PDB file of C-alpha atoms and ligand atoms in Angstrom:
ATOM      1  CA  MET A  26      49.673  21.420 -53.566  1.00 34.00           C
ATOM      2  CA  THR A  27      48.890  17.752 -53.424  1.00 37.00           C
ATOM      3  CA  GLN A  28      46.208  16.088 -51.137  1.00 52.00           C
ATOM      4  CA  ALA A  29      49.092  14.073 -49.583  1.00 58.00           C
ATOM      5  CA  ASN A  30      48.794  11.306 -47.766  1.00 57.00           C
ATOM      6  CA  ARG A  31      45.308  11.514 -46.034  1.00 57.00           C
ATOM      7  CA  PRO A  32      43.289   8.348 -45.055  1.00 60.00           C
ATOM      8  CA  PRO A  33      40.170   8.107 -47.290  1.00 56.00           C
ATOM      9  CA  GLY A  34      37.013   8.885 -45.343  1.00 66.00           C
ATOM     10  CA  GLY A  35      39.184  10.944 -42.926  1.00 78.00           C
ATOM     11  CA  ARG A  36      40.906  10.029 -39.771  1.00 88.00           C
ATOM     12  CA  PRO A  37      39.065   8.626 -36.903  1.00 89.00           C
ATOM     13  CA  ARG A  38      37.558  11.175 -34.587  1.00 96.00           C
ATOM     14  CA  ARG A  39      34.850   9.918 -32.567  1.00 96.00           C
ATOM     15  CA  SER A  40      36.310  11.350 -29.296  1.00 98.00           C
ATOM     16  CA  CYS A  41      38.543  14.514 -29.485  1.00 98.00           C
ATOM     17  CA  LEU A  42      40.438  14.909 -26.074  1.00 98.00           C
ATOM     18  CA  ALA A  43      41.487  18.485 -25.257  1.00 97.00           C
ATOM     19  CA  VAL A  44      44.878  18.311 -23.663  1.00 97.00           C
ATOM     20  CA  PRO A  45      46.342  21.861 -22.116  1.00 97.00           C
ATOM     21  CA  GLY A  46      49.782  22.090 -23.591  1.00 97.00           C
ATOM     22  CA  SER A  47      51.049  23.751 -20.418  1.00 95.00           C
ATOM     23  CA  ASN A  48      50.673  20.596 -18.098  1.00 95.00           C
ATOM     24  CA  PRO A  49      53.167  17.776 -18.793  1.00 95.00           C
ATOM     25  CA  ARG A  50      51.148  15.752 -16.437  1.00 95.00           C
ATOM     26  CA  PHE A  51      48.278  15.903 -18.708  1.00 96.00           C
ATOM     27  CA  LEU A  52      50.464  15.387 -21.835  1.00 96.00           C
ATOM     28  CA  GLU A  53      51.624  12.152 -20.143  1.00 96.00           C
ATOM     29  CA  LYS A  54      48.242  10.783 -19.096  1.00 96.00           C
ATOM     30  CA  ALA A  55      46.401  11.661 -22.425  1.00 97.00           C
ATOM     31  CA  GLN A  56      48.778   8.907 -24.230  1.00 97.00           C
ATOM     32  CA  GLY A  57      47.083   6.201 -22.139  1.00 96.00           C
ATOM     33  CA  LEU A  58      43.596   7.194 -22.796  1.00 97.00           C
ATOM     34  CA  PRO A  59      41.229   5.463 -25.731  1.00 96.00           C
ATOM     35  CA  ALA A  60      40.566   8.774 -27.429  1.00 97.00           C
ATOM     36  CA  ASP A  61      40.473   8.519 -31.296  1.00 97.00           C
ATOM     37  CA  GLN A  62      42.050  12.162 -31.378  1.00 98.00           C
ATOM     38  CA  VAL A  63      44.167  14.216 -28.989  1.00 98.00           C
ATOM     39  CA  PHE A  64      44.538  18.057 -29.467  1.00 97.00           C
ATOM     40  CA  LEU A  65      47.310  19.542 -27.547  1.00 98.00           C
ATOM     41  CA  ASP A  66      46.288  23.048 -26.770  1.00 98.00           C
ATOM     42  CA  LEU A  67      47.881  26.278 -26.909  1.00 98.00           C
ATOM     43  CA  GLU A  68      44.886  28.496 -26.935  1.00 98.00           C
ATOM     44  CA  ASP A  69      42.076  28.957 -24.221  1.00 95.00           C
ATOM     45  CA  ALA A  70      43.729  26.213 -21.917  1.00 93.00           C
ATOM     46  CA  CYS A  71      46.904  27.963 -21.704  1.00 95.00           C
ATOM     47  CA  ALA A  72      47.415  31.145 -19.904  1.00 95.00           C
ATOM     48  CA  PRO A  73      49.352  33.790 -21.563  1.00 96.00           C
ATOM     49  CA  LEU A  74      52.412  33.696 -19.647  1.00 96.00           C
ATOM     50  CA  ALA A  75      52.127  29.781 -19.940  1.00 97.00           C
ATOM     51  CA  LYS A  76      52.026  29.786 -23.878  1.00 97.00           C
ATOM     52  CA  GLU A  77      55.840  30.123 -24.815  1.00 96.00           C
ATOM     53  CA  GLY A  78      56.826  26.973 -22.518  1.00 97.00           C
ATOM     54  CA  ALA A  79      53.530  25.276 -23.737  1.00 98.00           C
ATOM     55  CA  ARG A  80      55.073  25.172 -27.334  1.00 98.00           C
ATOM     56  CA  HIS A  81      58.226  23.236 -25.975  1.00 97.00           C
ATOM     57  CA  HIS A  82      56.002  20.951 -23.842  1.00 97.00           C
ATOM     58  CA  ILE A  83      54.090  20.016 -26.887  1.00 98.00           C
ATOM     59  CA  VAL A  84      57.070  19.675 -28.996  1.00 98.00           C
ATOM     60  CA  GLU A  85      58.831  17.144 -26.663  1.00 98.00           C
ATOM     61  CA  ALA A  86      55.375  15.007 -25.933  1.00 98.00           C
ATOM     62  CA  LEU A  87      54.843  14.662 -29.748  1.00 98.00           C
ATOM     63  CA  ASN A  88      58.283  13.503 -30.445  1.00 98.00           C
ATOM     64  CA  GLU A  89      58.893  11.394 -27.199  1.00 97.00           C
ATOM     65  CA  GLY A  90      55.426  10.309 -26.344  1.00 97.00           C
ATOM     66  CA  ASP A  91      53.556   7.270 -27.710  1.00 97.00           C
ATOM     67  CA  TRP A  92      50.456   8.229 -29.525  1.00 97.00           C
ATOM     68  CA  THR A  93      50.032   5.195 -31.474  1.00 96.00           C
ATOM     69  CA  GLY A  94      46.521   5.153 -33.029  1.00 93.00           C
ATOM     70  CA  LYS A  95      45.412   8.607 -32.205  1.00 96.00           C
ATOM     71  CA  THR A  96      45.041  11.440 -34.431  1.00 96.00           C
ATOM     72  CA  ARG A  97      47.628  14.172 -33.334  1.00 98.00           C
ATOM     73  CA  VAL A  98      46.575  17.902 -33.303  1.00 98.00           C
ATOM     74  CA  VAL A  99      47.958  21.093 -32.063  1.00 98.00           C
ATOM     75  CA  ARG A 100      45.243  23.902 -31.464  1.00 98.00           C
ATOM     76  CA  VAL A 101      47.275  27.133 -32.043  1.00 98.00           C
ATOM     77  CA  ASN A 102      46.146  30.845 -31.085  1.00 98.00           C
ATOM     78  CA  ASP A 103      43.881  32.500 -33.692  1.00 98.00           C
ATOM     79  CA  TRP A 104      45.070  35.048 -36.104  1.00 98.00           C
ATOM     80  CA  THR A 105      43.762  38.218 -34.215  1.00 98.00           C
ATOM     81  CA  THR A 106      46.435  37.509 -31.408  1.00 98.00           C
ATOM     82  CA  HIS A 107      50.132  37.879 -32.004  1.00 97.00           C
ATOM     83  CA  TRP A 108      50.857  34.331 -30.899  1.00 98.00           C
ATOM     84  CA  THR A 109      49.941  32.390 -34.067  1.00 98.00           C
ATOM     85  CA  TYR A 110      53.029  32.476 -36.284  1.00 98.00           C
ATOM     86  CA  ARG A 111      55.247  31.459 -33.510  1.00 98.00           C
ATOM     87  CA  ASP A 112      52.947  28.620 -32.344  1.00 98.00           C
ATOM     88  CA  VAL A 113      52.800  27.401 -35.808  1.00 98.00           C
ATOM     89  CA  ILE A 114      56.714  27.423 -36.536  1.00 98.00           C
ATOM     90  CA  THR A 115      57.768  26.113 -33.299  1.00 98.00           C
ATOM     91  CA  VAL A 116      55.308  23.166 -33.114  1.00 98.00           C
ATOM     92  CA  VAL A 117      55.954  22.309 -36.876  1.00 98.00           C
ATOM     93  CA  GLU A 118      59.561  22.853 -37.167  1.00 98.00           C
ATOM     94  CA  GLY A 119      59.856  20.956 -34.046  1.00 98.00           C
ATOM     95  CA  ALA A 120      57.527  18.048 -34.307  1.00 98.00           C
ATOM     96  CA  GLY A 121      56.064  18.154 -37.917  1.00 98.00           C
ATOM     97  CA  THR A 122      56.667  14.513 -38.830  1.00 97.00           C
ATOM     98  CA  ASN A 123      54.874  13.644 -35.348  1.00 98.00           C
ATOM     99  CA  LEU A 124      51.686  15.892 -36.044  1.00 98.00           C
ATOM    100  CA  ASP A 125      48.385  15.190 -38.085  1.00 97.00           C
ATOM    101  CA  CYS A 126      46.674  18.423 -38.177  1.00 98.00           C
ATOM    102  CA  ILE A 127      46.888  21.999 -36.881  1.00 98.00           C
ATOM    103  CA  MET A 128      43.595  23.386 -35.482  1.00 98.00           C
ATOM    104  CA  LEU A 129      42.939  27.128 -35.843  1.00 98.00           C
ATOM    105  CA  PRO A 130      40.443  28.292 -33.763  1.00 98.00           C
ATOM    106  CA  LYS A 131      37.956  31.648 -34.331  1.00 98.00           C
ATOM    107  CA  VAL A 132      37.952  31.252 -37.931  1.00 98.00           C
ATOM    108  CA  GLN A 133      36.316  33.976 -39.493  1.00 98.00           C
ATOM    109  CA  ASP A 134      36.949  33.958 -43.191  1.00 98.00           C
ATOM    110  CA  ALA A 135      38.869  31.769 -45.949  1.00 98.00           C
ATOM    111  CA  GLN A 136      41.961  34.152 -46.090  1.00 98.00           C
ATOM    112  CA  GLN A 137      42.622  32.894 -42.273  1.00 98.00           C
ATOM    113  CA  ILE A 138      42.850  29.337 -43.609  1.00 98.00           C
ATOM    114  CA  VAL A 139      44.817  30.404 -46.857  1.00 98.00           C
ATOM    115  CA  ALA A 140      47.464  32.136 -44.594  1.00 98.00           C
ATOM    116  CA  LEU A 141      47.921  29.195 -42.507  1.00 98.00           C
ATOM    117  CA  ASP A 142      48.191  26.838 -45.571  1.00 98.00           C
ATOM    118  CA  LEU A 143      50.686  29.062 -46.812  1.00 98.00           C
ATOM    119  CA  LEU A 144      52.829  29.051 -43.661  1.00 98.00           C
ATOM    120  CA  LEU A 145      52.666  25.332 -43.497  1.00 98.00           C
ATOM    121  CA  THR A 146      53.677  24.786 -46.823  1.00 98.00           C
ATOM    122  CA  GLN A 147      56.843  27.115 -46.297  1.00 98.00           C
ATOM    123  CA  ILE A 148      57.767  25.311 -43.321  1.00 98.00           C
ATOM    124  CA  GLU A 149      57.536  21.781 -44.970  1.00 98.00           C
ATOM    125  CA  LYS A 150      59.783  22.983 -47.893  1.00 98.00           C
ATOM    126  CA  THR A 151      62.157  24.407 -45.419  1.00 98.00           C
ATOM    127  CA  MET A 152      62.441  21.366 -43.187  1.00 98.00           C
ATOM    128  CA  GLY A 153      62.181  18.764 -46.018  1.00 98.00           C
ATOM    129  CA  PHE A 154      58.992  17.425 -44.835  1.00 98.00           C
ATOM    130  CA  GLU A 155      56.217  15.980 -47.232  1.00 97.00           C
ATOM    131  CA  VAL A 156      54.373  19.037 -48.602  1.00 97.00           C
ATOM    132  CA  GLY A 157      50.814  19.054 -47.756  1.00 97.00           C
ATOM    133  CA  ARG A 158      50.704  16.084 -45.343  1.00 96.00           C
ATOM    134  CA  ILE A 159      49.551  18.596 -42.385  1.00 98.00           C
ATOM    135  CA  GLY A 160      45.876  19.104 -42.296  1.00 97.00           C
ATOM    136  CA  ILE A 161      43.822  21.825 -41.054  1.00 98.00           C
ATOM    137  CA  GLU A 162      40.961  21.854 -38.633  1.00 98.00           C
ATOM    138  CA  ALA A 163      38.711  25.099 -38.580  1.00 98.00           C
ATOM    139  CA  GLN A 164      36.796  25.980 -35.532  1.00 98.00           C
ATOM    140  CA  ILE A 165      33.519  28.150 -36.192  1.00 98.00           C
ATOM    141  CA  GLU A 166      33.184  30.308 -33.077  1.00 98.00           C
ATOM    142  CA  ASN A 167      31.356  33.419 -34.050  1.00 97.00           C
ATOM    143  CA  ALA A 168      28.581  34.608 -36.464  1.00 97.00           C
ATOM    144  CA  LYS A 169      31.241  35.806 -39.085  1.00 98.00           C
ATOM    145  CA  GLY A 170      32.909  32.439 -39.322  1.00 98.00           C
ATOM    146  CA  LEU A 171      29.528  30.686 -39.427  1.00 98.00           C
ATOM    147  CA  VAL A 172      28.121  33.006 -42.344  1.00 98.00           C
ATOM    148  CA  ASN A 173      31.358  32.111 -44.234  1.00 98.00           C
ATOM    149  CA  VAL A 174      31.468  28.630 -43.317  1.00 98.00           C
ATOM    150  CA  ASP A 175      31.008  27.439 -46.948  1.00 98.00           C
ATOM    151  CA  GLU A 176      34.230  29.481 -48.388  1.00 98.00           C
ATOM    152  CA  ILE A 177      36.167  28.611 -45.144  1.00 98.00           C
ATOM    153  CA  ALA A 178      35.509  24.451 -45.795  1.00 98.00           C
ATOM    154  CA  GLY A 179      36.694  25.023 -49.528  1.00 98.00           C
ATOM    155  CA  ALA A 180      39.578  27.159 -48.792  1.00 98.00           C
ATOM    156  CA  SER A 181      42.536  24.491 -48.749  1.00 98.00           C
ATOM    157  CA  PRO A 182      42.920  20.850 -49.811  1.00 97.00           C
ATOM    158  CA  ARG A 183      44.374  20.800 -46.233  1.00 97.00           C
ATOM    159  CA  MET A 184      40.987  21.205 -44.671  1.00 98.00           C
ATOM    160  CA  GLU A 185      40.038  17.990 -42.793  1.00 97.00           C
ATOM    161  CA  THR A 186      37.108  19.244 -40.226  1.00 97.00           C
ATOM    162  CA  ILE A 187      35.053  21.944 -39.376  1.00 98.00           C
ATOM    163  CA  VAL A 188      34.664  21.993 -35.368  1.00 98.00           C
ATOM    164  CA  PHE A 189      31.876  24.023 -33.562  1.00 98.00           C
ATOM    165  CA  GLY A 190      32.920  26.098 -30.693  1.00 97.00           C
ATOM    166  CA  PRO A 191      29.874  26.473 -28.377  1.00 96.00           C
ATOM    167  CA  ALA A 192      31.465  28.328 -25.543  1.00 95.00           C
ATOM    168  CA  ASP A 193      32.973  31.117 -27.757  1.00 96.00           C
ATOM    169  CA  PHE A 194      30.002  30.977 -30.042  1.00 96.00           C
ATOM    170  CA  MET A 195      27.466  31.490 -27.368  1.00 94.00           C
ATOM    171  CA  ALA A 196      29.382  34.289 -25.854  1.00 94.00           C
ATOM    172  CA  SER A 197      29.900  36.059 -29.287  1.00 95.00           C
ATOM    173  CA  ILE A 198      25.963  36.089 -30.171  1.00 95.00           C
ATOM    174  CA  ASN A 199      25.019  37.053 -26.558  1.00 93.00           C
ATOM    175  CA  MET A 200      23.145  33.733 -26.037  1.00 92.00           C
ATOM    176  CA  LYS A 201      21.714  33.748 -22.590  1.00 88.00           C
ATOM    177  CA  SER A 202      23.471  30.807 -21.099  1.00 84.00           C
ATOM    178  CA  LEU A 203      26.425  30.202 -18.724  1.00 82.00           C
ATOM    179  CA  VAL A 204      26.258  26.498 -19.008  1.00 85.00           C
ATOM    180  CA  VAL A 205      28.496  25.333 -22.206  1.00 87.00           C
ATOM    181  CA  GLY A 206      26.952  22.992 -24.369  1.00 85.00           C
ATOM    182  CA  GLU A 207      23.552  22.917 -22.647  1.00 87.00           C
ATOM    183  CA  GLN A 208      20.273  24.796 -24.125  1.00 89.00           C
ATOM    184  CA  PRO A 209      19.826  28.444 -23.216  1.00 90.00           C
ATOM    185  CA  PRO A 210      17.021  28.577 -20.549  1.00 90.00           C
ATOM    186  CA  GLY A 211      13.748  30.192 -21.864  1.00 91.00           C
ATOM    187  CA  TYR A 212      13.933  29.042 -25.608  1.00 91.00           C
ATOM    188  CA  GLY A 213      11.790  25.617 -25.442  1.00 90.00           C
ATOM    189  CA  ALA A 214      13.545  24.400 -28.720  1.00 92.00           C
ATOM    190  CA  ASP A 215      17.053  23.264 -29.832  1.00 92.00           C
ATOM    191  CA  ALA A 216      18.872  26.562 -30.138  1.00 93.00           C
ATOM    192  CA  TYR A 217      21.908  24.761 -31.775  1.00 95.00           C
ATOM    193  CA  HIS A 218      20.028  23.049 -34.337  1.00 96.00           C
ATOM    194  CA  TYR A 219      20.825  25.844 -37.319  1.00 97.00           C
ATOM    195  CA  ILE A 220      24.334  26.227 -36.269  1.00 97.00           C
ATOM    196  CA  LEU A 221      24.967  22.257 -36.280  1.00 97.00           C
ATOM    197  CA  MET A 222      23.280  21.633 -39.797  1.00 98.00           C
ATOM    198  CA  ARG A 223      24.882  24.813 -41.210  1.00 98.00           C
ATOM    199  CA  ILE A 224      28.213  23.314 -40.125  1.00 98.00           C
ATOM    200  CA  LEU A 225      27.277  20.102 -41.375  1.00 97.00           C
ATOM    201  CA  MET A 226      26.362  20.948 -44.829  1.00 98.00           C
ATOM    202  CA  ALA A 227      29.437  23.017 -45.297  1.00 98.00           C
ATOM    203  CA  ALA A 228      31.399  20.099 -44.187  1.00 97.00           C
ATOM    204  CA  ARG A 229      29.727  17.422 -46.407  1.00 95.00           C
ATOM    205  CA  THR A 230      29.972  20.035 -49.450  1.00 96.00           C
ATOM    206  CA  TYR A 231      33.689  19.748 -49.240  1.00 96.00           C
ATOM    207  CA  ASP A 232      33.825  16.011 -47.941  1.00 95.00           C
ATOM    208  CA  LEU A 233      35.062  17.152 -44.407  1.00 96.00           C
ATOM    209  CA  GLN A 234      34.307  15.871 -40.897  1.00 96.00           C
ATOM    210  CA  ALA A 235      32.008  17.637 -38.821  1.00 97.00           C
ATOM    211  CA  ILE A 236      32.986  17.723 -35.143  1.00 98.00           C
ATOM    212  CA  ASP A 237      30.829  19.062 -32.193  1.00 98.00           C
ATOM    213  CA  GLY A 238      32.591  21.001 -29.465  1.00 97.00           C
ATOM    214  CA  PRO A 239      32.887  20.767 -25.687  1.00 97.00           C
ATOM    215  CA  TYR A 240      30.518  19.943 -22.968  1.00 95.00           C
ATOM    216  CA  LEU A 241      31.565  21.528 -19.691  1.00 93.00           C
ATOM    217  CA  GLN A 242      29.642  19.713 -16.923  1.00 93.00           C
ATOM    218  CA  ILE A 243      32.201  17.004 -17.107  1.00 93.00           C
ATOM    219  CA  LYS A 244      30.803  14.967 -14.168  1.00 94.00           C
ATOM    220  CA  ASN A 245      27.424  14.675 -16.236  1.00 95.00           C
ATOM    221  CA  VAL A 246      27.952  11.752 -18.407  1.00 96.00           C
ATOM    222  CA  ASP A 247      24.239  11.432 -19.023  1.00 96.00           C
ATOM    223  CA  GLY A 248      24.015  14.989 -19.940  1.00 95.00           C
ATOM    224  CA  TYR A 249      27.046  14.639 -22.149  1.00 97.00           C
ATOM    225  CA  ARG A 250      25.488  11.349 -23.883  1.00 97.00           C
ATOM    226  CA  GLU A 251      22.330  13.211 -24.652  1.00 95.00           C
ATOM    227  CA  VAL A 252      24.004  16.435 -26.373  1.00 95.00           C
ATOM    228  CA  ALA A 253      26.319  14.274 -28.147  1.00 97.00           C
ATOM    229  CA  GLY A 254      23.643  11.859 -29.281  1.00 96.00           C
ATOM    230  CA  ARG A 255      21.878  14.856 -30.969  1.00 95.00           C
ATOM    231  CA  ALA A 256      24.872  15.675 -32.902  1.00 96.00           C
ATOM    232  CA  ALA A 257      25.603  12.085 -33.807  1.00 96.00           C
ATOM    233  CA  ALA A 258      21.863  11.860 -35.108  1.00 95.00           C
ATOM    234  CA  LEU A 259      22.394  14.683 -37.467  1.00 95.00           C
ATOM    235  CA  GLY A 260      25.435  13.064 -38.922  1.00 94.00           C
ATOM    236  CA  PHE A 261      28.289  14.556 -37.030  1.00 96.00           C
ATOM    237  CA  ASP A 262      31.487  12.393 -36.910  1.00 95.00           C
ATOM    238  CA  GLY A 263      32.361  13.169 -33.136  1.00 97.00           C
ATOM    239  CA  LYS A 264      32.984  15.463 -30.415  1.00 98.00           C
ATOM    240  CA  TRP A 265      35.273  16.912 -27.927  1.00 98.00           C
ATOM    241  CA  VAL A 266      36.050  15.406 -24.466  1.00 97.00           C
ATOM    242  CA  LEU A 267      37.326  17.279 -21.724  1.00 96.00           C
ATOM    243  CA  HIS A 268      37.485  14.362 -19.151  1.00 93.00           C
ATOM    244  CA  PRO A 269      38.431  10.767 -19.172  1.00 93.00           C
ATOM    245  CA  GLY A 270      34.905   9.988 -18.232  1.00 92.00           C
ATOM    246  CA  GLN A 271      33.491  11.510 -21.300  1.00 97.00           C
ATOM    247  CA  VAL A 272      35.825   9.405 -23.869  1.00 97.00           C
ATOM    248  CA  GLU A 273      33.748   5.940 -23.719  1.00 96.00           C
ATOM    249  CA  ALA A 274      30.748   7.709 -24.095  1.00 97.00           C
ATOM    250  CA  ALA A 275      32.032   9.775 -27.146  1.00 98.00           C
ATOM    251  CA  ASN A 276      33.252   6.362 -28.951  1.00 96.00           C
ATOM    252  CA  GLU A 277      30.095   4.783 -28.142  1.00 96.00           C
ATOM    253  CA  VAL A 278      27.758   7.399 -29.184  1.00 96.00           C
ATOM    254  CA  PHE A 279      29.559   8.137 -32.497  1.00 95.00           C
ATOM    255  CA  SER A 280      29.733   4.207 -33.428  1.00 93.00           C
ATOM    256  CA  PRO A 281      26.403   2.476 -34.460  1.00 89.00           C
ATOM    257  CA  SER A 282      24.760   0.065 -32.135  1.00 89.00           C
ATOM    258  CA  GLN A 283      25.407  -3.446 -32.662  1.00 90.00           C
ATOM    259  CA  GLU A 284      21.753  -3.879 -34.032  1.00 91.00           C
ATOM    260  CA  ASP A 285      22.044  -0.844 -36.394  1.00 89.00           C
ATOM    261  CA  TYR A 286      25.396  -2.415 -37.744  1.00 90.00           C
ATOM    262  CA  ASP A 287      24.084  -5.864 -38.164  1.00 89.00           C
ATOM    263  CA  HIS A 288      20.934  -4.508 -39.758  1.00 91.00           C
ATOM    264  CA  ALA A 289      22.931  -2.235 -42.177  1.00 91.00           C
ATOM    265  CA  GLU A 290      25.317  -5.368 -43.296  1.00 90.00           C
ATOM    266  CA  LEU A 291      22.113  -7.458 -43.980  1.00 92.00           C
ATOM    267  CA  ILE A 292      20.779  -4.600 -46.270  1.00 92.00           C
ATOM    268  CA  LEU A 293      24.130  -4.511 -48.143  1.00 92.00           C
ATOM    269  CA  ASP A 294      24.236  -8.192 -48.748  1.00 90.00           C
ATOM    270  CA  ALA A 295      20.642  -8.501 -49.513  1.00 89.00           C
ATOM    271  CA  TYR A 296      20.808  -5.690 -51.971  1.00 89.00           C
ATOM    272  CA  GLU A 297      23.987  -7.049 -53.521  1.00 89.00           C
ATOM    273  CA  TRP A 298      22.139 -10.558 -54.128  1.00 89.00           C
ATOM    274  CA  HIS A 299      18.873  -8.829 -55.512  1.00 87.00           C
ATOM    275  CA  THR A 300      20.799  -6.734 -58.211  1.00 89.00           C
ATOM    276  CA  SER A 301      23.133  -9.600 -59.158  1.00 90.00           C
ATOM    277  CA  GLU A 302      21.975 -12.022 -62.184  1.00 88.00           C
ATOM    278  CA  ALA A 303      21.341 -14.823 -60.007  1.00 86.00           C
ATOM    279  CA  GLY A 304      18.657 -12.609 -57.591  1.00 87.00           C
ATOM    280  CA  GLY A 305      17.041 -11.289 -60.937  1.00 87.00           C
ATOM    281  CA  ALA A 306      19.037  -8.167 -61.470  1.00 87.00           C
ATOM    282  CA  LYS A 307      16.205  -6.019 -59.557  1.00 87.00           C
ATOM    283  CA  GLY A 308      16.656  -2.391 -58.816  1.00 85.00           C
ATOM    284  CA  SER A 309      14.469  -2.722 -55.665  1.00 87.00           C
ATOM    285  CA  ALA A 310      13.543  -5.563 -53.476  1.00 83.00           C
ATOM    286  CA  MET A 311      12.201  -6.567 -49.889  1.00 88.00           C
ATOM    287  CA  LEU A 312      14.082  -7.425 -46.806  1.00 87.00           C
ATOM    288  CA  GLY A 313      11.451  -8.604 -44.506  1.00 89.00           C
ATOM    289  CA  ASP A 314       8.729  -5.714 -44.323  1.00 88.00           C
ATOM    290  CA  GLU A 315      11.005  -3.146 -45.678  1.00 88.00           C
ATOM    291  CA  MET A 316      11.485  -2.016 -49.387  1.00 89.00           C
ATOM    292  CA  ILE A 317      15.447  -1.571 -50.202  1.00 90.00           C
ATOM    293  CA  ASP A 318      16.837   0.220 -53.376  1.00 90.00           C
ATOM    294  CA  GLU A 319      19.926   2.009 -54.326  1.00 90.00           C
ATOM    295  CA  ALA A 320      19.390   4.812 -51.863  1.00 92.00           C
ATOM    296  CA  SER A 321      19.116   2.159 -48.989  1.00 90.00           C
ATOM    297  CA  ARG A 322      22.130   0.711 -49.933  1.00 90.00           C
ATOM    298  CA  LYS A 323      24.166   4.426 -49.756  1.00 89.00           C
ATOM    299  CA  MET A 324      22.359   4.721 -46.279  1.00 91.00           C
ATOM    300  CA  ALA A 325      23.664   1.260 -45.059  1.00 91.00           C
ATOM    301  CA  LEU A 326      27.027   1.973 -46.083  1.00 89.00           C
ATOM    302  CA  VAL A 327      27.231   4.953 -43.940  1.00 88.00           C
ATOM    303  CA  VAL A 328      26.416   2.879 -40.800  1.00 89.00           C
ATOM    304  CA  ALA A 329      28.403  -0.193 -41.910  1.00 89.00           C
ATOM    305  CA  GLY A 330      31.362   1.997 -42.710  1.00 87.00           C
ATOM    306  CA  LYS A 331      31.368   3.720 -39.410  1.00 87.00           C
ATOM    307  CA  GLY A 332      30.781   0.217 -37.703  1.00 89.00           C
ATOM    308  CA  ARG A 333      33.656  -1.035 -39.563  1.00 88.00           C
ATOM    309  CA  ALA A 334      35.787   1.703 -38.577  1.00 83.00           C
ATOM    310  CA  ALA A 335      35.140   1.238 -34.816  1.00 84.00           C
ATOM    311  CA  GLY A 336      36.338  -2.656 -35.509  1.00 86.00           C
ATOM    312  CA  MET A 337      32.727  -4.275 -35.097  1.00 86.00           C
TER     313      MET A 337
HETATM  314  C1  GLV B 430      35.655  25.675 -27.926  1.00 76.08           C
HETATM  315  O1  GLV B 430      36.707  26.231 -28.374  1.00 76.08           O
HETATM  316  C2  GLV B 430      34.524  26.611 -27.554  1.00 76.08           C
HETATM  317  O2  GLV B 430      34.714  27.924 -27.570  1.00 76.08           O
HETATM  318  O3  GLV B 430      33.445  25.837 -27.287  1.00 76.08           O
HETATM  319 MG1   MG B 431      36.741  28.428 -28.112  1.00 76.08          MG
END
């Protein structure tokens, strides 16, 4: 399969907005919000009796809505349920040309990604769609998924992101907290550090994006900023948003500050000049009090790249 038509560096995903597929009013409203990505949900935001209807609401919203500028994703149910195959078939046959990725929750091993890849390929061939265009986002939500995260990340050329699912993850490992996204009381350090770094290393090994999951105290925007800021500092590309009030915060936290962006561009300009013949073809140079070299250029490129993508 070809790695068909995916933007280099990945699609923008600073803010990934969850929208229940069973609620046409929310499907409509989401189109007007400045989120980089929307994911229309058939899993935990849809009650079992509403799932069948939600598939059709989602197809209609994808085909008839205006999603300009947004990455369009549908979250299907996980492979341990009986809903997954019909979720994928209904949504992709019905709206496959207006859809960028399928998100698969509670992924436990590489076979689950391979199975989704095969199903997508059959639908694309049957429908005459470009084969391989639809990507996959894998949610890591339990210990088995985390232990197998490297093979999951490398399981298919369709893979675009690894997404941390803190709510299911906390439940699955018996973490003692009821507040999703917050630290469990009584530990005194960052209980998520290992999990986030593990996901980030797997993602970067296979050139995928790493996305942090939800923060459920939707009225506490400062709390959201703090948690999102931790993931952004590690190198994560974005975070879920469950409420319009979190969208701007995510877009800001996952973009560089103006000061950092300007400094990164300065490093790039200075390093280019010093390594040129006119600048003496030096391997390292001084920029004010700071020594810069090839590694500095690479670090600056990360910050400048994010800033340019954000239109700075
Ligand atoms: C998201 O799906 C989560 O479980 O946190
Ligand atoms: Mg979950």
